[in-house]
Amino acid sequence: MRIGIIGAGRISKVHARAVAAHPEAELVLVADPVLSAAQALVAQYGGRATDDPDQVLTGVDIDAVIICSPTTLHAQQVLTAVRAGKPVLCEKPVAATVAEARELEQALAGLDARVMVGFNRRFDPSFAAAKAAALAGKLGEVEQVTITSRDPAAPSKEYIATSGGIFKDMSIHDLDMAQFLIGEIAQLSAVGMNMDPDLVETGDFDGAVVTLVSKTGKVATVINSRHCATGYDQRLEIFGQAGSAVVDNLRPTALSLNTAEYSGAQDPYLDFFLDRYVEAYALELAAFIEAVQAGSPLSPSLHDGVIALELAAAAEQAARTNSTVFLS
């Protein structure tokens, strides 16, 4: 499969590495308005560089598109690629606003729209194994899910200004995972936090806690922070009547040191998503390619992306108004 990537930033590097490593994929073209960035990426993983995204979206030598551009460009680029007959793997969120996402969904109705949204954590082997244990009945009736996701350090203020805010940029992965694990969400509440004085001027929260209740009464709690002194904190617990499934942080090794000075000393957590979710991104790409080649449905779907964005917008509303938001 001849693949083109739009964007040459940090997430594009993860996708380019996955494409280069897949035996049935070839990185053909990378587009970025900063041509030197695209050139640096193809120098490492192959292909050509351009500063024109339309060459990726409509190029006759491109079989599929991976969209890693800024959020405000996602919807139009997805639509252009689909109209050109190309399957799309689009990074989250699928659009800048809920209204735009819904308009995109309507615009694609009736077209042969093959769109997958990049919620890569669904493909993480540990998270997938936890869900499989729940589905197999090993935990009994699931009652509660707790998802912790903290970054080692906040991104730049410039990034935050165009990110859509913590709920659309960061929490959206965990909100999608919450619904993936407990089912359709009926209501949610949220608390936004401003603990980092350097980020107050951005107008965004740097921490958040979201509580989601499914239509069947299951509860998920999502805990987020833009900073974590101990590294990239990624944990999950699924609690049921017969047991629980727990996913702890990954470390470079499983070594535990015990001496006269300390006990249970371990390596720090893996530093960031570039390391923590390498395998998840590779499995996500493999699922995308397999589904496209087989003509089977793509998952997470565009509609999954719309729902996750709706949850992120609802969490923002709940945090800003100190209220509970009920979803239809």
mmCIF file of C-alpha atoms in Angstrom, residues 69-247:
data_model
loop_
_atom_site.group_PDB
_atom_site.id
_atom_site.type_symbol
_atom_site.label_atom_id
_atom_site.label_comp_id
_atom_site.label_asym_id
_atom_site.label_seq_id
_atom_site.Cartn_x
_atom_site.Cartn_y
_atom_site.Cartn_z
ATOM 1 C CA SER A 69 -1.874 18.077 10.268
ATOM 2 C CA PRO A 70 -3.196 20.694 12.745
ATOM 3 C CA THR A 71 -6.709 19.949 13.987
ATOM 4 C CA THR A 72 -8.306 22.867 12.127
ATOM 5 C CA LEU A 73 -7.371 21.218 8.815
ATOM 6 C CA HIS A 74 -8.584 17.689 9.551
ATOM 7 C CA ALA A 75 -12.191 17.835 8.360
ATOM 8 C CA GLN A 76 -11.490 19.417 4.981
ATOM 9 C CA GLN A 77 -8.521 17.148 4.326
ATOM 10 C CA VAL A 78 -10.539 14.038 5.208
ATOM 11 C CA LEU A 79 -13.296 15.149 2.834
ATOM 12 C CA THR A 80 -10.829 15.881 0.013
ATOM 13 C CA ALA A 81 -9.123 12.515 0.403
ATOM 14 C CA VAL A 82 -12.413 10.586 0.460
ATOM 15 C CA ARG A 83 -13.654 12.403 -2.634
ATOM 16 C CA ALA A 84 -10.403 11.370 -4.309
ATOM 17 C CA GLY A 85 -11.205 7.749 -3.441
ATOM 18 C CA LYS A 86 -8.561 7.318 -0.754
ATOM 19 C CA PRO A 87 -8.899 5.545 2.609
ATOM 20 C CA VAL A 88 -7.892 7.802 5.491
ATOM 21 C CA LEU A 89 -6.322 7.324 8.894
ATOM 22 C CA CYS A 90 -6.869 10.661 10.648
ATOM 23 C CA GLU A 91 -5.302 11.681 13.922
ATOM 24 C CA LYS A 92 -7.643 12.874 16.659
ATOM 25 C CA PRO A 93 -9.708 14.951 16.902
ATOM 26 C CA VAL A 94 -11.409 14.443 13.569
ATOM 27 C CA ALA A 95 -12.448 18.118 13.502
ATOM 28 C CA ALA A 96 -11.970 21.313 15.480
ATOM 29 C CA THR A 97 -15.572 21.483 16.716
ATOM 30 C CA VAL A 98 -18.514 19.154 17.199
ATOM 31 C CA ALA A 99 -20.499 21.070 14.581
ATOM 32 C CA GLU A 100 -17.703 20.657 12.055
ATOM 33 C CA ALA A 101 -17.417 16.943 12.827
ATOM 34 C CA ARG A 102 -21.143 16.446 12.331
ATOM 35 C CA GLU A 103 -21.025 18.406 9.062
ATOM 36 C CA LEU A 104 -18.181 16.176 7.894
ATOM 37 C CA GLU A 105 -20.183 13.060 8.744
ATOM 38 C CA GLN A 106 -23.119 14.406 6.745
ATOM 39 C CA ALA A 107 -20.886 15.389 3.806
ATOM 40 C CA LEU A 108 -19.489 11.850 3.650
ATOM 41 C CA ALA A 109 -22.917 10.201 3.725
ATOM 42 C CA GLY A 110 -23.489 8.346 0.476
ATOM 43 C CA LEU A 111 -19.799 8.326 -0.431
ATOM 44 C CA ASP A 112 -17.498 5.334 -0.194
ATOM 45 C CA ALA A 113 -15.937 6.859 2.913
ATOM 46 C CA ARG A 114 -13.191 4.708 4.430
ATOM 47 C CA VAL A 115 -12.109 6.730 7.468
ATOM 48 C CA MET A 116 -10.382 5.518 10.620
ATOM 49 C CA VAL A 117 -9.698 7.813 13.579
ATOM 50 C CA GLY A 118 -6.376 7.471 15.385
ATOM 51 C CA PHE A 119 -7.367 6.345 18.865
ATOM 52 C CA ASN A 120 -4.269 4.214 19.050
ATOM 53 C CA ARG A 121 -4.717 3.209 22.692
ATOM 54 C CA ARG A 122 -7.454 0.795 21.668
ATOM 55 C CA PHE A 123 -4.635 -1.183 20.037
ATOM 56 C CA ASP A 124 -2.250 -1.119 22.995
ATOM 57 C CA PRO A 125 -1.681 -4.802 23.847
ATOM 58 C CA SER A 126 -2.101 -4.269 27.592
ATOM 59 C CA PHE A 127 -5.298 -2.229 27.322
ATOM 60 C CA ALA A 128 -6.678 -4.642 24.730
ATOM 61 C CA ALA A 129 -5.927 -7.594 27.017
ATOM 62 C CA ALA A 130 -7.736 -5.879 29.895
ATOM 63 C CA LYS A 131 -10.816 -5.359 27.751
ATOM 64 C CA ALA A 132 -10.627 -8.935 26.486
ATOM 65 C CA ALA A 133 -10.604 -10.182 30.089
ATOM 66 C CA ALA A 134 -13.719 -8.119 30.808
ATOM 67 C CA LEU A 135 -15.495 -9.334 27.676
ATOM 68 C CA ALA A 136 -14.639 -12.932 28.556
ATOM 69 C CA GLY A 137 -16.470 -12.523 31.857
ATOM 70 C CA LYS A 138 -13.350 -12.968 33.970
ATOM 71 C CA LEU A 139 -14.128 -9.841 35.982
ATOM 72 C CA GLY A 140 -17.842 -10.460 36.372
ATOM 73 C CA GLU A 141 -20.163 -7.522 35.799
ATOM 74 C CA VAL A 142 -17.972 -4.445 35.235
ATOM 75 C CA GLU A 143 -18.844 -1.605 37.607
ATOM 76 C CA GLN A 144 -16.008 0.926 37.502
ATOM 77 C CA VAL A 145 -13.156 1.959 35.217
ATOM 78 C CA THR A 146 -10.314 4.263 36.223
ATOM 79 C CA ILE A 147 -8.054 5.760 33.554
ATOM 80 C CA THR A 148 -4.974 7.797 34.489
ATOM 81 C CA SER A 149 -3.085 9.755 31.841
ATOM 82 C CA ARG A 150 -0.467 12.351 32.791
ATOM 83 C CA ASP A 151 2.170 13.862 30.539
ATOM 84 C CA PRO A 152 5.723 14.331 31.839
ATOM 85 C CA ALA A 153 5.639 18.034 30.917
ATOM 86 C CA ALA A 154 3.262 20.466 29.290
ATOM 87 C CA PRO A 155 3.579 21.269 25.593
ATOM 88 C CA SER A 156 4.448 24.802 24.504
ATOM 89 C CA LYS A 157 1.984 27.637 24.971
ATOM 90 C CA GLU A 158 1.923 27.989 21.197
ATOM 91 C CA TYR A 159 0.814 24.374 20.840
ATOM 92 C CA ILE A 160 -1.838 24.727 23.540
ATOM 93 C CA ALA A 161 -3.245 27.817 21.802
ATOM 94 C CA THR A 162 -4.109 25.791 18.675
ATOM 95 C CA SER A 163 -4.767 22.410 20.319
ATOM 96 C CA GLY A 164 -8.423 22.932 21.180
ATOM 97 C CA GLY A 165 -7.707 22.628 24.881
ATOM 98 C CA ILE A 166 -6.922 19.781 27.239
ATOM 99 C CA PHE A 167 -10.201 17.931 26.711
ATOM 100 C CA LYS A 168 -10.030 17.816 22.892
ATOM 101 C CA ASP A 169 -6.258 17.436 22.739
ATOM 102 C CA MET A 170 -5.388 15.144 25.635
ATOM 103 C CA SER A 171 -8.465 13.794 27.430
ATOM 104 C CA ILE A 172 -10.139 12.751 24.174
ATOM 105 C CA HIS A 173 -8.018 9.571 24.038
ATOM 106 C CA ASP A 174 -9.222 8.609 27.505
ATOM 107 C CA LEU A 175 -12.829 9.633 26.880
ATOM 108 C CA ASP A 176 -12.851 7.362 23.832
ATOM 109 C CA MET A 177 -11.313 4.581 25.928
ATOM 110 C CA ALA A 178 -13.935 5.087 28.634
ATOM 111 C CA GLN A 179 -16.808 4.645 26.180
ATOM 112 C CA PHE A 180 -14.945 1.754 24.527
ATOM 113 C CA LEU A 181 -14.880 0.011 27.919
ATOM 114 C CA ILE A 182 -18.225 0.871 29.569
ATOM 115 C CA GLY A 183 -20.487 1.604 26.609
ATOM 116 C CA GLU A 184 -22.574 4.570 25.544
ATOM 117 C CA ILE A 185 -22.292 7.511 27.924
ATOM 118 C CA ALA A 186 -25.437 9.027 29.436
ATOM 119 C CA GLN A 187 -23.933 11.813 31.536
ATOM 120 C CA LEU A 188 -20.643 13.282 32.680
ATOM 121 C CA SER A 189 -19.211 15.835 35.056
ATOM 122 C CA ALA A 190 -15.751 17.377 35.111
ATOM 123 C CA VAL A 191 -13.382 19.480 37.193
ATOM 124 C CA GLY A 192 -10.741 21.576 35.457
ATOM 125 C CA MET A 193 -7.545 22.512 37.270
ATOM 126 C CA ASN A 194 -5.042 25.365 36.952
ATOM 127 C CA MET A 195 -2.026 24.290 38.989
ATOM 128 C CA ASP A 196 0.772 25.491 36.676
ATOM 129 C CA PRO A 197 1.100 29.305 36.870
ATOM 130 C CA ASP A 198 3.083 29.344 33.625
ATOM 131 C CA LEU A 199 0.038 28.068 31.713
ATOM 132 C CA VAL A 200 -2.694 30.230 33.233
ATOM 133 C CA GLU A 201 -2.433 32.805 30.443
ATOM 134 C CA THR A 202 -3.335 30.141 27.868
ATOM 135 C CA GLY A 203 -6.881 30.094 29.229
ATOM 136 C CA ASP A 204 -6.771 26.303 29.289
ATOM 137 C CA PHE A 205 -6.761 23.847 32.161
ATOM 138 C CA ASP A 206 -3.564 21.935 32.919
ATOM 139 C CA GLY A 207 -5.346 19.149 34.794
ATOM 140 C CA ALA A 208 -8.775 17.566 34.801
ATOM 141 C CA VAL A 209 -10.874 14.844 36.362
ATOM 142 C CA VAL A 210 -13.888 13.609 34.401
ATOM 143 C CA THR A 211 -16.570 11.227 35.668
ATOM 144 C CA LEU A 212 -18.671 9.446 33.047
ATOM 145 C CA VAL A 213 -21.766 7.312 33.637
ATOM 146 C CA SER A 214 -22.923 4.869 30.988
ATOM 147 C CA LYS A 215 -26.536 4.177 30.083
ATOM 148 C CA THR A 216 -26.233 0.899 31.993
ATOM 149 C CA GLY A 217 -24.937 2.576 35.154
ATOM 150 C CA LYS A 218 -21.238 1.788 34.827
ATOM 151 C CA VAL A 219 -18.886 4.589 35.921
ATOM 152 C CA ALA A 220 -15.530 5.641 34.454
ATOM 153 C CA THR A 221 -13.158 8.178 35.994
ATOM 154 C CA VAL A 222 -10.559 9.872 33.793
ATOM 155 C CA ILE A 223 -7.631 11.625 35.504
ATOM 156 C CA ASN A 224 -5.413 13.925 33.424
ATOM 157 C CA SER A 225 -2.512 16.277 34.047
ATOM 158 C CA ARG A 226 -0.173 18.185 31.756
ATOM 159 C CA HIS A 227 2.743 17.473 34.094
ATOM 160 C CA CYS A 228 4.056 14.495 36.053
ATOM 161 C CA ALA A 229 7.437 14.487 37.789
ATOM 162 C CA THR A 230 7.741 10.702 37.541
ATOM 163 C CA GLY A 231 7.269 10.536 33.759
ATOM 164 C CA TYR A 232 4.519 9.508 31.343
ATOM 165 C CA ASP A 233 1.891 8.117 33.701
ATOM 166 C CA GLN A 234 -0.460 5.719 31.862
ATOM 167 C CA ARG A 235 -2.588 3.364 33.963
ATOM 168 C CA LEU A 236 -5.906 1.576 33.720
ATOM 169 C CA GLU A 237 -8.129 -0.404 36.075
ATOM 170 C CA ILE A 238 -11.313 -2.235 35.140
ATOM 171 C CA PHE A 239 -13.142 -3.268 38.303
ATOM 172 C CA GLY A 240 -15.887 -5.867 38.307
ATOM 173 C CA GLN A 241 -17.904 -7.955 40.744
ATOM 174 C CA ALA A 242 -15.584 -10.958 40.325
ATOM 175 C CA GLY A 243 -12.222 -9.229 40.010
ATOM 176 C CA SER A 244 -10.232 -6.479 38.361
ATOM 177 C CA ALA A 245 -7.844 -5.987 35.456
ATOM 178 C CA VAL A 246 -4.985 -3.581 36.112
ATOM 179 C CA VAL A 247 -2.528 -2.105 33.611
#
